[in-house]
Short mmCIF file of C-alpha atoms in Angstrom, two decimals:
data_model
loop_
_atom_site.label_atom_id
_atom_site.label_comp_id
_atom_site.label_asym_id
_atom_site.label_seq_id
_atom_site.Cartn_x
_atom_site.Cartn_y
_atom_site.Cartn_z
CA MET A 1 -36.41 -31.60 -46.80
CA ASN A 2 -37.89 -30.66 -43.45
CA LYS A 3 -35.53 -29.84 -40.67
CA LYS A 4 -36.36 -30.30 -37.06
CA ARG A 5 -36.72 -26.93 -35.36
CA VAL A 6 -34.42 -26.56 -32.37
CA THR A 7 -35.47 -24.11 -29.69
CA PRO A 8 -32.32 -22.30 -28.61
CA VAL A 9 -31.35 -22.22 -24.94
CA ARG A 10 -31.76 -18.78 -23.34
CA LEU A 11 -29.15 -17.90 -20.73
CA SER A 12 -28.78 -14.74 -18.69
CA ARG A 13 -25.61 -12.66 -19.08
CA ARG A 14 -25.10 -13.46 -15.40
CA VAL A 15 -25.15 -17.25 -15.85
CA LEU A 16 -22.40 -18.89 -13.81
CA LEU A 17 -21.34 -22.49 -13.45
CA ARG A 18 -20.78 -23.35 -9.81
CA GLY A 19 -18.61 -26.30 -8.92
CA ALA A 20 -18.01 -28.08 -5.66
CA GLY A 21 -17.25 -25.86 -2.72
CA GLY A 22 -18.42 -22.71 -4.43
CA VAL A 23 -15.89 -22.42 -7.26
CA VAL A 24 -17.29 -19.92 -9.76
CA LEU A 25 -16.62 -20.04 -13.49
CA GLY A 26 -17.89 -17.28 -15.77
CA LEU A 27 -19.19 -18.14 -19.21
CA PRO A 28 -18.10 -16.31 -22.36
CA LEU A 29 -20.62 -14.10 -24.13
CA LEU A 30 -22.92 -16.35 -26.17
CA GLU A 31 -25.52 -15.50 -28.81
CA CYS A 32 -28.28 -16.98 -26.67
CA MET A 33 -27.51 -14.42 -23.96
CA LEU A 34 -28.20 -11.50 -26.30
CA GLY A 35 -31.87 -12.05 -27.14
CA GLY A 36 -31.26 -11.65 -30.89
CA ARG A 37 -28.78 -8.74 -30.65
CA ASN A 38 -25.58 -8.81 -32.69
CA VAL A 39 -22.65 -10.34 -30.81
CA ARG A 40 -20.29 -7.59 -31.97
CA SER A 41 -22.55 -4.93 -30.47
CA ALA A 42 -22.22 -6.25 -26.92
CA ARG A 43 -19.48 -4.92 -24.66
CA ALA A 44 -17.86 -7.30 -22.17
CA GLN A 45 -17.75 -6.14 -18.57
CA THR A 46 -14.43 -7.54 -17.37
CA ALA A 47 -12.89 -4.89 -15.11
CA SER A 48 -10.09 -6.00 -12.77
CA PRO A 49 -10.41 -5.19 -9.06
CA GLN A 50 -8.72 -1.99 -7.90
CA ARG A 51 -6.38 -1.95 -4.89
CA TYR A 52 -5.33 0.72 -2.40
CA GLY A 53 -2.25 0.74 -0.22
CA ILE A 54 -0.15 2.99 2.01
CA VAL A 55 3.54 2.51 2.79
CA PHE A 56 4.42 4.70 5.78
CA ALA A 57 7.82 6.07 6.82
CA GLY A 58 8.08 7.45 10.37
CA GLN A 59 10.80 10.00 9.71
CA ALA A 60 11.47 13.57 8.68
CA ILE A 61 12.36 14.66 5.14
CA GLY A 62 14.89 17.32 6.21
CA GLY A 63 17.22 18.22 9.07
CA ASP A 64 16.82 20.75 11.87
CA ASP A 65 18.54 24.07 11.09
CA TRP A 66 19.84 22.73 7.78
CA ALA A 67 18.74 24.10 4.43
CA THR A 68 17.60 21.48 1.95
CA ASN A 69 20.95 21.67 0.12
CA SER A 70 23.22 21.67 3.20
CA GLN A 71 24.83 18.85 5.17
CA ARG A 72 27.80 17.78 7.25
CA ILE A 73 29.19 14.47 5.98
CA ASN A 74 32.31 12.81 7.37
CA GLY A 75 32.95 16.03 9.27
CA GLU A 76 32.80 18.28 6.20
CA VAL A 77 30.08 20.91 5.81
CA TYR A 78 29.07 21.68 2.22
CA GLU A 79 26.15 22.63 0.01
CA GLU A 80 24.95 20.37 -2.78
CA ASP A 81 21.59 20.18 -4.52
CA GLY A 82 19.69 17.03 -5.37
CA HIS A 83 19.47 15.40 -1.94
CA PHE A 84 16.14 16.83 -0.77
CA ILE A 85 13.31 14.52 -1.88
CA VAL A 86 11.52 17.25 -3.86
CA PRO A 87 12.80 17.53 -7.46
CA ALA A 88 13.91 20.97 -8.69
CA THR A 89 11.48 21.05 -11.63
CA PHE A 90 7.86 20.09 -12.22
CA GLY A 91 6.44 17.89 -14.94
CA ALA A 92 7.71 14.60 -16.35
CA ASP A 93 11.32 15.57 -17.05
CA TYR A 94 12.45 16.16 -13.48
CA ALA A 95 15.77 14.83 -12.16
CA ILE A 96 15.65 11.95 -9.68
CA THR A 97 16.71 13.03 -6.19
CA THR A 98 18.66 10.98 -3.66
CA PRO A 99 15.65 9.53 -1.78
CA LEU A 100 13.97 8.66 -5.10
CA GLU A 101 16.97 6.78 -6.55
CA PRO A 102 15.51 3.32 -5.77
CA LEU A 103 12.49 4.35 -7.89
CA SER A 104 14.46 5.54 -10.92
CA ASP A 105 13.38 2.58 -13.08
CA LEU A 106 9.77 3.16 -12.01
CA LYS A 107 9.70 6.89 -12.77
CA ALA A 108 6.83 6.50 -15.22
CA ASP A 109 4.76 4.62 -12.63
CA PHE A 110 4.50 7.14 -9.78
CA SER A 111 3.94 10.84 -9.27
CA VAL A 112 5.54 13.15 -6.71
CA LEU A 113 3.19 15.53 -4.88
CA SER A 114 5.20 18.33 -3.26
CA ASN A 115 4.45 21.55 -1.36
CA LEU A 116 1.56 19.92 0.48
CA SER A 117 0.74 21.44 3.86
CA MET A 118 -1.66 21.19 6.77
CA PRO A 119 -3.23 24.28 8.33
CA TYR A 120 -2.55 25.44 11.89
CA SER A 121 -3.04 28.60 13.91
CA LYS A 122 0.07 30.75 13.70
CA THR A 123 -1.15 33.04 16.48
CA SER A 124 -2.68 30.70 19.06
CA THR A 125 -1.76 27.49 20.83
CA ASP A 126 -5.30 27.06 22.17
CA PRO A 127 -6.80 23.68 21.11
CA GLY A 128 -10.05 25.42 20.22
CA ASP A 129 -8.28 27.53 17.60
CA VAL A 130 -7.05 24.59 15.50
CA PRO A 131 -8.64 24.95 12.04
CA ALA A 132 -10.56 22.17 10.31
CA GLY A 133 -8.19 19.43 9.16
CA GLY A 134 -5.41 21.20 11.00
CA ALA A 135 -2.55 20.39 13.33
CA TYR A 136 -2.29 21.09 17.05
CA ARG A 137 0.81 23.09 17.89
CA ASP A 138 2.85 20.17 19.22
CA PHE A 139 4.59 17.94 16.69
CA HIS A 140 4.65 14.82 16.38
CA GLY A 141 1.33 13.88 17.94
CA GLY A 142 -0.33 17.13 16.99
CA ALA A 143 0.10 16.39 13.29
CA SER A 144 -0.83 12.70 13.20
CA SER A 145 -4.64 12.95 13.16
CA PRO A 146 -4.96 15.42 10.27
CA LEU A 147 -2.37 13.47 8.28
CA LEU A 148 -4.06 10.09 8.66
CA CYS A 149 -7.75 10.91 8.76
CA GLY A 150 -8.20 14.57 7.93
CA VAL A 151 -9.58 15.49 11.38
CA ARG A 152 -8.04 18.35 13.37
CA SER A 153 -6.02 17.42 16.42
CA GLN A 154 -6.54 19.27 19.67
CA SER A 155 -3.80 17.59 21.64
CA ALA A 156 -0.54 15.76 21.03
CA ASP A 157 -1.82 12.32 21.98
CA PHE A 158 -1.21 10.49 18.65
CA ARG A 159 -4.87 9.64 18.24
CA CYS A 160 -6.99 10.03 15.13
CA GLY A 161 -10.29 11.82 15.45
CA GLY A 162 -11.90 9.84 12.65
CA THR A 163 -11.63 6.97 10.18
CA THR A 164 -8.41 6.58 8.22
CA SER A 165 -8.38 6.34 4.44
CA ASP A 166 -7.79 2.60 4.31
CA GLN A 167 -10.72 1.81 6.58
CA ALA A 168 -13.05 4.26 4.86
CA LEU A 169 -12.44 2.47 1.57
CA ALA A 170 -12.53 -0.98 3.18
CA ALA A 171 -15.94 -0.20 4.67
CA GLN A 172 -17.29 0.73 1.26
CA ILE A 173 -16.17 -2.50 -0.41
CA ARG A 174 -16.79 -4.74 2.62
CA GLY A 175 -17.77 -8.28 1.67
CA GLN A 176 -16.14 -8.24 -1.75
CA THR A 177 -13.04 -10.00 -0.42
CA LEU A 178 -12.31 -12.45 2.36
CA ILE A 179 -10.34 -9.86 4.36
CA ASP A 180 -11.50 -6.25 4.42
CA SER A 181 -8.02 -4.80 4.93
CA LEU A 182 -4.50 -5.74 5.93
CA VAL A 183 -2.85 -3.66 8.67
CA LEU A 184 0.84 -4.51 9.08
CA ARG A 185 3.88 -3.00 10.78
CA ALA A 186 7.56 -3.83 10.40
CA GLN A 187 8.93 -2.06 13.51
CA PRO A 188 8.05 -4.41 16.38
CA SER A 189 9.49 -2.50 19.36
CA TRP A 190 9.63 1.09 20.62
CA TYR A 191 13.36 0.95 21.49
CA LEU A 192 13.35 3.56 24.28
CA ALA A 193 13.51 2.40 27.87
CA ASP A 194 11.04 3.78 30.42
CA SER A 195 8.58 4.89 27.72
CA SER A 196 6.17 3.35 25.23
CA TYR A 197 4.60 3.77 21.81
CA SER A 198 1.72 5.80 23.31
CA GLY A 199 -0.19 5.62 20.03
CA ARG A 200 2.75 6.13 17.68
CA GLN A 201 2.26 2.60 16.35
CA TYR A 202 -1.18 3.27 14.85
CA ILE A 203 -1.86 4.46 11.31
CA SER A 204 -5.21 2.70 10.82
CA TYR A 205 -8.46 3.65 12.64
CA ASP A 206 -11.87 2.06 12.15
CA GLU A 207 -15.29 3.64 11.60
CA ASN A 208 -15.54 4.39 15.34
CA ALA A 209 -12.14 6.10 15.34
CA GLU A 210 -10.70 3.17 17.30
CA PRO A 211 -7.09 2.21 16.50
CA ILE A 212 -6.49 -1.10 14.73
CA GLU A 213 -3.61 -3.15 16.05
CA ALA A 214 -1.17 -3.91 13.27
CA GLN A 215 0.26 -7.37 12.81
CA VAL A 216 4.03 -7.17 13.35
CA SER A 217 4.90 -10.85 12.90
CA PRO A 218 5.51 -11.90 9.28
CA LEU A 219 5.01 -15.52 10.33
CA ILE A 220 1.62 -14.91 11.95
CA ALA A 221 0.56 -12.74 9.01
CA TYR A 222 1.52 -15.58 6.67
CA GLN A 223 -0.36 -18.17 8.72
CA SER A 224 -3.43 -15.94 8.86
CA LEU A 225 -3.47 -15.47 5.11
CA PHE A 226 -2.13 -18.74 3.78
CA GLY A 227 -1.85 -21.17 6.70
CA ASN A 228 -3.11 -24.75 6.54
CA PHE A 229 -6.22 -24.43 8.70
CA ASP A 230 -7.84 -27.61 9.96
CA PRO A 231 -11.59 -27.46 9.21
CA GLY A 232 -12.23 -29.99 11.94
CA THR A 233 -10.78 -27.84 14.73
CA GLN A 234 -10.80 -24.31 13.36
CA ALA A 235 -13.85 -22.57 14.75
CA ASP A 236 -13.24 -19.17 13.25
CA SER A 237 -15.48 -18.68 10.22
CA GLU A 238 -12.93 -16.62 8.30
CA ALA A 239 -10.26 -19.24 8.89
CA GLN A 240 -12.69 -21.92 7.73
CA ALA A 241 -13.49 -19.95 4.59
CA LEU A 242 -9.79 -19.46 3.92
CA HIS A 243 -9.16 -23.17 4.30
CA ASP A 244 -11.93 -23.88 1.79
CA PHE A 245 -10.51 -21.33 -0.61
CA ARG A 246 -7.04 -22.86 -0.49
CA HIS A 247 -8.44 -26.36 -0.93
CA ARG A 248 -10.52 -25.37 -3.95
CA SER A 249 -7.59 -23.57 -5.55
CA ARG A 250 -5.80 -26.92 -5.87
CA LEU A 251 -8.65 -28.51 -7.82
CA SER A 252 -9.42 -28.21 -11.51
CA ILE A 253 -12.45 -26.00 -12.03
CA LEU A 254 -13.39 -27.89 -15.19
CA ASP A 255 -13.28 -31.24 -13.40
CA LEU A 256 -15.53 -29.89 -10.66
CA ILE A 257 -18.21 -28.65 -13.05
CA GLY A 258 -17.96 -31.39 -15.67
CA ASP A 259 -21.55 -32.65 -15.39
CA LYS A 260 -23.00 -29.15 -15.43
CA ARG A 261 -20.87 -28.32 -18.43
CA ASP A 262 -22.43 -31.21 -20.35
CA ARG A 263 -25.94 -30.06 -19.46
CA VAL A 264 -25.24 -26.52 -20.62
CA LEU A 265 -23.79 -27.71 -23.92
CA THR A 266 -26.91 -29.75 -24.65
CA GLY A 267 -29.34 -27.71 -26.72
CA LEU A 268 -26.93 -24.92 -27.65
CA GLY A 269 -26.64 -23.87 -31.26
CA LYS A 270 -23.57 -24.82 -33.25
CA ALA A 271 -21.88 -21.42 -32.95
CA ASP A 272 -22.42 -21.22 -29.19
CA ARG A 273 -21.32 -24.82 -28.70
CA GLU A 274 -18.07 -24.16 -30.57
CA ARG A 275 -17.50 -20.91 -28.69
CA LEU A 276 -18.06 -22.55 -25.32
CA GLU A 277 -15.81 -25.50 -26.19
CA ARG A 278 -13.04 -23.06 -27.12
CA HIS A 279 -13.61 -21.31 -23.79
CA TYR A 280 -13.20 -24.59 -21.91
CA ASP A 281 -10.04 -25.39 -23.86
CA GLU A 282 -8.58 -21.99 -23.02
CA LEU A 283 -9.41 -22.47 -19.33
CA ARG A 284 -7.79 -25.90 -19.30
CA ASP A 285 -4.68 -24.45 -20.91
CA LEU A 286 -4.65 -21.67 -18.32
CA GLU A 287 -4.96 -24.16 -15.46
CA GLN A 288 -2.08 -26.21 -16.80
CA ARG A 289 0.13 -23.15 -17.16
CA ILE A 290 -0.69 -22.03 -13.61
CA ASP A 291 0.00 -25.51 -12.24
CA GLY A 292 3.39 -25.55 -13.95
CA ALA A 293 4.43 -22.06 -12.96
CA MET A 294 6.98 -21.72 -10.16
CA ASP A 295 7.54 -17.96 -10.34
CA LEU A 296 5.19 -16.37 -7.83
CA GLY A 297 5.70 -13.00 -9.49
CA GLY A 298 4.16 -14.21 -12.73
CA GLY A 299 0.60 -13.22 -11.91
CA GLN A 300 -0.67 -16.51 -10.48
CA CYS A 301 -2.48 -16.89 -7.23
CA ALA A 302 -0.22 -19.35 -5.45
CA LEU A 303 0.91 -20.32 -1.98
CA PRO A 304 3.96 -18.15 -1.21
CA PRO A 305 6.93 -19.69 0.61
CA ALA A 306 6.67 -19.62 4.39
CA PRO A 307 8.75 -16.79 5.88
CA GLY A 308 10.25 -18.91 8.65
CA ASP A 309 10.72 -17.67 12.20
CA ASP A 310 10.50 -13.94 12.75
CA PRO A 311 13.81 -12.07 13.07
CA ALA A 312 14.88 -11.51 16.67
CA ILE A 313 13.68 -8.33 18.34
CA GLY A 314 16.49 -5.98 19.32
CA GLY A 315 16.83 -4.39 22.72
CA ASP A 316 16.39 -0.75 23.64
CA ASN A 317 18.88 1.79 22.38
CA ALA A 318 21.67 2.60 24.79
CA GLY A 319 21.47 6.23 23.67
CA SER A 320 20.79 8.50 20.73
CA GLY A 321 24.13 10.18 20.08
CA SER A 322 27.28 8.90 18.40
CA ASP A 323 29.02 8.43 21.73
CA THR A 324 26.40 6.07 23.15
CA ILE A 325 24.40 4.42 20.32
CA ALA A 326 25.24 0.73 20.08
CA THR A 327 25.51 -1.34 16.94
CA ASN A 328 23.41 -4.26 18.15
CA THR A 329 20.40 -2.57 19.75
CA GLY A 330 17.31 -0.77 18.55
CA TYR A 331 16.97 -2.82 15.39
CA SER A 332 14.98 -5.98 14.62
CA GLU A 333 15.85 -6.54 10.97
CA GLU A 334 13.13 -4.09 9.92
CA GLY A 335 14.38 -4.31 6.36
CA ALA A 336 13.78 -8.06 6.13
CA ARG A 337 10.48 -7.76 8.00
CA THR A 338 9.24 -5.10 5.58
CA ARG A 339 10.04 -7.20 2.51
CA LEU A 340 8.28 -10.22 3.98
CA LEU A 341 5.16 -8.21 4.78
CA LEU A 342 5.12 -6.63 1.33
CA ASP A 343 5.44 -10.08 -0.24
CA LEU A 344 2.33 -11.17 1.66
CA VAL A 345 0.36 -8.08 0.61
CA HIS A 346 1.38 -8.70 -2.99
CA MET A 347 0.12 -12.27 -2.99
CA ALA A 348 -3.03 -11.34 -1.06
CA TRP A 349 -3.78 -8.84 -3.82
CA VAL A 350 -2.95 -11.35 -6.55
CA CYS A 351 -5.37 -13.84 -4.99
CA ASP A 352 -7.94 -11.08 -4.30
CA LEU A 353 -8.03 -12.02 -0.63
CA SER A 354 -7.96 -8.30 0.16
CA ARG A 355 -7.78 -5.05 -1.79
CA VAL A 356 -6.71 -2.62 0.94
CA ALA A 357 -3.45 -2.62 2.91
CA THR A 358 -1.26 -0.41 5.08
CA VAL A 359 2.37 -1.26 5.80
CA GLN A 360 3.99 0.90 8.46
CA ILE A 361 7.73 0.43 8.04
CA THR A 362 8.61 2.60 11.02
CA VAL A 363 6.37 4.24 13.61
CA PHE A 364 5.74 7.92 14.23
CA GLN A 365 8.80 9.51 15.86
CA SER A 366 10.69 6.28 15.32
CA HIS A 367 13.70 5.52 17.47
CA MET A 368 14.86 2.59 15.37
CA ASN A 369 18.66 2.46 15.21
CA ALA A 370 19.73 4.15 11.97
CA LEU A 371 23.21 2.63 11.92
CA PRO A 372 22.29 -0.68 10.23
CA ILE A 373 20.17 0.91 7.51
CA SER A 374 22.50 3.85 6.84
CA THR A 375 25.45 1.49 6.66
CA GLU A 376 23.59 -0.38 3.92
CA MET A 377 23.32 2.95 2.09
CA GLY A 378 27.05 3.64 2.42
CA LEU A 379 26.83 6.36 5.08
CA PRO A 380 27.04 4.99 8.63
CA ILE A 381 25.11 7.25 11.01
CA ARG A 382 25.33 6.58 14.75
CA ALA A 383 21.93 7.83 15.84
CA ASP A 384 18.37 6.62 16.02
CA LEU A 385 16.03 7.51 13.16
CA HIS A 386 14.33 10.34 15.04
CA GLU A 387 17.60 11.97 16.01
CA VAL A 388 18.90 11.82 12.44
CA GLY A 389 16.38 14.55 11.66
CA HIS A 390 17.40 16.63 14.66
CA ASN A 391 21.06 16.15 15.51
CA GLY A 392 22.43 13.27 13.44
CA ASP A 393 25.78 12.23 14.80
CA VAL A 394 28.94 14.27 15.25
CA ASP A 395 30.13 13.79 11.68
CA ASN A 396 26.95 13.09 9.69
CA LYS A 397 23.90 15.33 9.86
CA GLY A 398 21.77 17.58 7.70
CA GLN A 399 20.02 16.86 4.42
CA LEU A 400 22.06 13.98 2.99
CA ALA A 401 21.97 12.10 6.30
CA VAL A 402 18.17 12.41 6.45
CA SER A 403 17.79 11.54 2.78
CA THR A 404 19.92 8.44 3.16
CA CYS A 405 17.43 7.05 5.69
CA LEU A 406 14.49 8.19 3.56
CA LYS A 407 16.07 6.44 0.58
CA TRP A 408 16.09 3.22 2.61
CA HIS A 409 12.35 3.59 3.22
CA ALA A 410 11.68 4.45 -0.42
CA GLY A 411 13.64 1.37 -1.47
CA HIS A 412 10.99 -0.83 0.12
CA TYR A 413 8.25 1.11 -1.64
CA ALA A 414 10.13 0.56 -4.92
CA TYR A 415 10.42 -3.15 -4.15
CA PHE A 416 6.65 -3.40 -3.74
CA LEU A 417 5.86 -1.40 -6.86
CA ASP A 418 8.26 -3.53 -8.89
CA LYS A 419 6.50 -6.71 -7.75
CA LEU A 420 3.14 -5.24 -8.72
CA LYS A 421 4.46 -4.07 -12.08
CA ASN A 422 5.86 -7.51 -12.88
CA THR A 423 2.57 -9.25 -12.07
CA PRO A 424 0.37 -9.57 -15.19
CA GLU A 425 -3.32 -8.98 -14.66
CA GLY A 426 -5.97 -8.63 -17.35
CA GLU A 427 -4.55 -6.61 -20.22
CA GLY A 428 -2.01 -4.91 -17.96
CA THR A 429 -0.34 -5.45 -14.60
CA LEU A 430 -1.32 -5.48 -10.96
CA LEU A 431 0.26 -2.04 -10.62
CA ASP A 432 -2.05 -0.76 -13.37
CA ASN A 433 -4.94 -1.75 -11.11
CA SER A 434 -3.52 -0.25 -7.92
CA ALA A 435 -3.11 3.10 -6.17
CA VAL A 436 -0.20 2.92 -3.71
CA VAL A 437 0.88 5.89 -1.57
CA PHE A 438 4.26 6.48 0.07
CA MET A 439 3.77 8.71 3.11
CA PRO A 440 6.60 10.24 5.17
CA GLU A 441 5.60 11.49 8.60
CA GLY A 442 6.38 15.18 8.35
CA GLY A 443 7.54 18.04 6.17
CA HIS A 444 10.28 20.65 6.37
CA GLY A 445 9.93 24.37 7.02
CA THR A 446 8.44 26.53 9.78
CA GLN A 447 8.37 24.71 13.08
CA LEU A 448 4.83 23.83 14.11
CA ASN A 449 5.56 24.25 17.83
CA ASP A 450 6.70 27.90 17.75
CA ALA A 451 5.41 28.98 14.30
CA GLU A 452 8.70 30.82 13.83
CA SER A 453 11.87 28.73 13.49
CA GLN A 454 12.82 27.81 9.92
CA ASN A 455 14.29 24.69 8.35
CA GLN A 456 12.75 22.45 10.99
CA THR A 457 11.69 18.80 10.97
CA HIS A 458 8.71 19.51 13.25
CA SER A 459 6.86 21.09 10.37
CA VAL A 460 3.68 20.55 8.38
CA GLU A 461 4.97 22.58 5.43
CA GLN A 462 6.64 21.25 2.26
CA MET A 463 5.08 17.84 2.86
CA VAL A 464 5.40 15.13 0.20
CA LEU A 465 3.42 12.12 -1.00
CA LEU A 466 4.28 9.65 -3.73
CA VAL A 467 1.29 8.14 -5.55
CA ALA A 468 1.89 5.13 -7.80
CA GLY A 469 -0.24 3.03 -10.13
CA ARG A 470 -2.90 3.61 -12.77
CA ALA A 471 -6.05 2.50 -10.99
CA GLY A 472 -9.13 4.52 -11.85
CA GLY A 473 -7.36 6.65 -14.45
CA LEU A 474 -4.35 7.83 -12.42
CA ALA A 475 -1.74 9.32 -14.75
CA PRO A 476 1.64 8.80 -13.06
CA GLY A 477 5.10 9.89 -14.12
CA ARG A 478 5.14 13.54 -13.04
CA HIS A 479 6.25 15.92 -10.32
CA ILE A 480 3.14 17.91 -9.39
CA ASP A 481 3.13 21.22 -7.54
CA ALA A 482 0.47 20.64 -4.88
CA SER A 483 0.75 24.05 -3.23
CA GLY A 484 -2.44 24.83 -1.34
CA TYR A 485 -3.44 21.17 -1.07
CA HIS A 486 -3.73 19.11 2.11
CA PRO A 487 -2.01 15.66 2.13
CA VAL A 488 -5.42 14.04 2.66
CA GLN A 489 -6.51 15.45 -0.70
CA GLY A 490 -3.78 13.31 -2.23
CA LEU A 491 -5.11 10.32 -0.30
CA LEU A 492 -8.62 11.09 -1.54
CA ALA A 493 -7.43 10.96 -5.15
CA ALA A 494 -5.81 7.57 -4.56
CA MET A 495 -8.91 6.33 -2.72
CA GLN A 496 -11.19 7.44 -5.55
CA ALA A 497 -8.89 5.75 -8.05
CA ALA A 498 -9.41 2.52 -6.09
CA GLY A 499 -13.20 2.92 -6.10
CA TYR A 500 -14.03 5.23 -3.19
CA SER A 501 -17.26 7.07 -3.96
CA GLY A 502 -16.87 9.88 -1.44
CA ASP A 503 -15.17 13.24 -1.87
CA SER A 504 -14.14 13.88 1.72
CA LEU A 505 -12.22 12.29 4.56
CA GLY A 506 -12.73 13.71 8.01
CA GLU A 507 -12.80 17.48 7.67
CA VAL A 508 -10.99 17.60 4.32
CA THR A 509 -12.87 17.70 1.03
CA GLY A 510 -11.80 17.49 -2.60
CA ALA A 511 -9.24 15.21 -4.27
CA ILE A 512 -6.20 16.45 -6.18
CA ALA A 513 -7.48 16.19 -9.74
CA GLU A 514 -4.01 16.74 -11.25
CA LEU A 515 -3.11 13.15 -10.33
CA PHE A 516 -5.47 12.03 -13.08
CA GLY A 517 -3.69 14.00 -15.78
#
């Protein structure tokens, strides 16, 4: 019996079905794509996107003239270990310190880099003697440029001399997402009368070394990312594209490409037809599960709840010491603002609207009132955040006071990591596909300004970074001795984990390889 010969359809591995409005649906691997090769010999290329983020804390990690195990709490001076952020031992079996307590359940998901430092001239205050990647002898501004972009500072003007890590990576992957990078800040006011930020509010600089204004309003950030744009009146092309994206996300992909599906099925062999039908069934099941899901942390790209009106902005601090600091000034619900901004970054990453983000909780040399946040931590401190590192208040100062405020910052970092970890993606989680850095402003040790005084907050010694996630082969879960390394070398490792192809940032070269195991 003669059988009619059927010429099989030949499809490229890159064949895509495009529905209305540009929805893209990838096909499974079919025999007709292989040109006669065995199906089992082909390897699927299904890598998840990699993300990069920085969570910044504008505060010291120790107290002026206090050893890392010394403090005055409730009027009592005593020594006690375990409050300085740096663990006492290296490796995976280190003991969690006070600032790291919010991260205790995530210990296997981040690494601690300690003993980082930035170079500076110990014998000269001349700007021309600042070494490459080094700090000018005037903290805070003199240390900001090398910390953020790896370029030496030659003044104390809080200005980067190059591109920051987030923008260097964003430039490399430009066009792969709707938004190149998210730049957000939770502290919306400077809080000191008769002065201003003067650059302290910037942690992101573009390819021309120009500062990028951070969005401080959770509501505006939400509207920009997920707002209901009117295509008839919205002239901005990005807003139009976002509107189209949100509209398409509400439609069934399979309904949109139904006619093209039928044409592709025609002429396929029996095995390919059955495989493609199973693929469609699986997609339909996935769509139905996404439609029925209400938990935004479950891995679905979904419209997050609107944040509502922004919290009120507090007035300037009445003073910095315990005799003058007021309970209702210098604070704008930074805790709530931070959580809202992190929620938006999380969903933007879930939806692949962006893959790069910086969230500045507090600014350089922050004068945010520490009383509300320290009260939350069980240790009321009547001082602004900057003064906690220097003088504290009459009864509470030294290491535990500083670490209490640092613990508050780290708690927001932990909140973000937990959301990423509980978001399924591919065969793992969103955290598995991310590299997220926690960056305090300074270190603790020899004072930068005089190159002599010890146990000082104005120091670029004993600096610390936390690096979380498993993007690009990161191997978290350890305390790593990073003696001899620059903080930017930690950033470079995280950048490379997220896909950065370079090996330098500014004047600093070489990533910390130990972060990869």
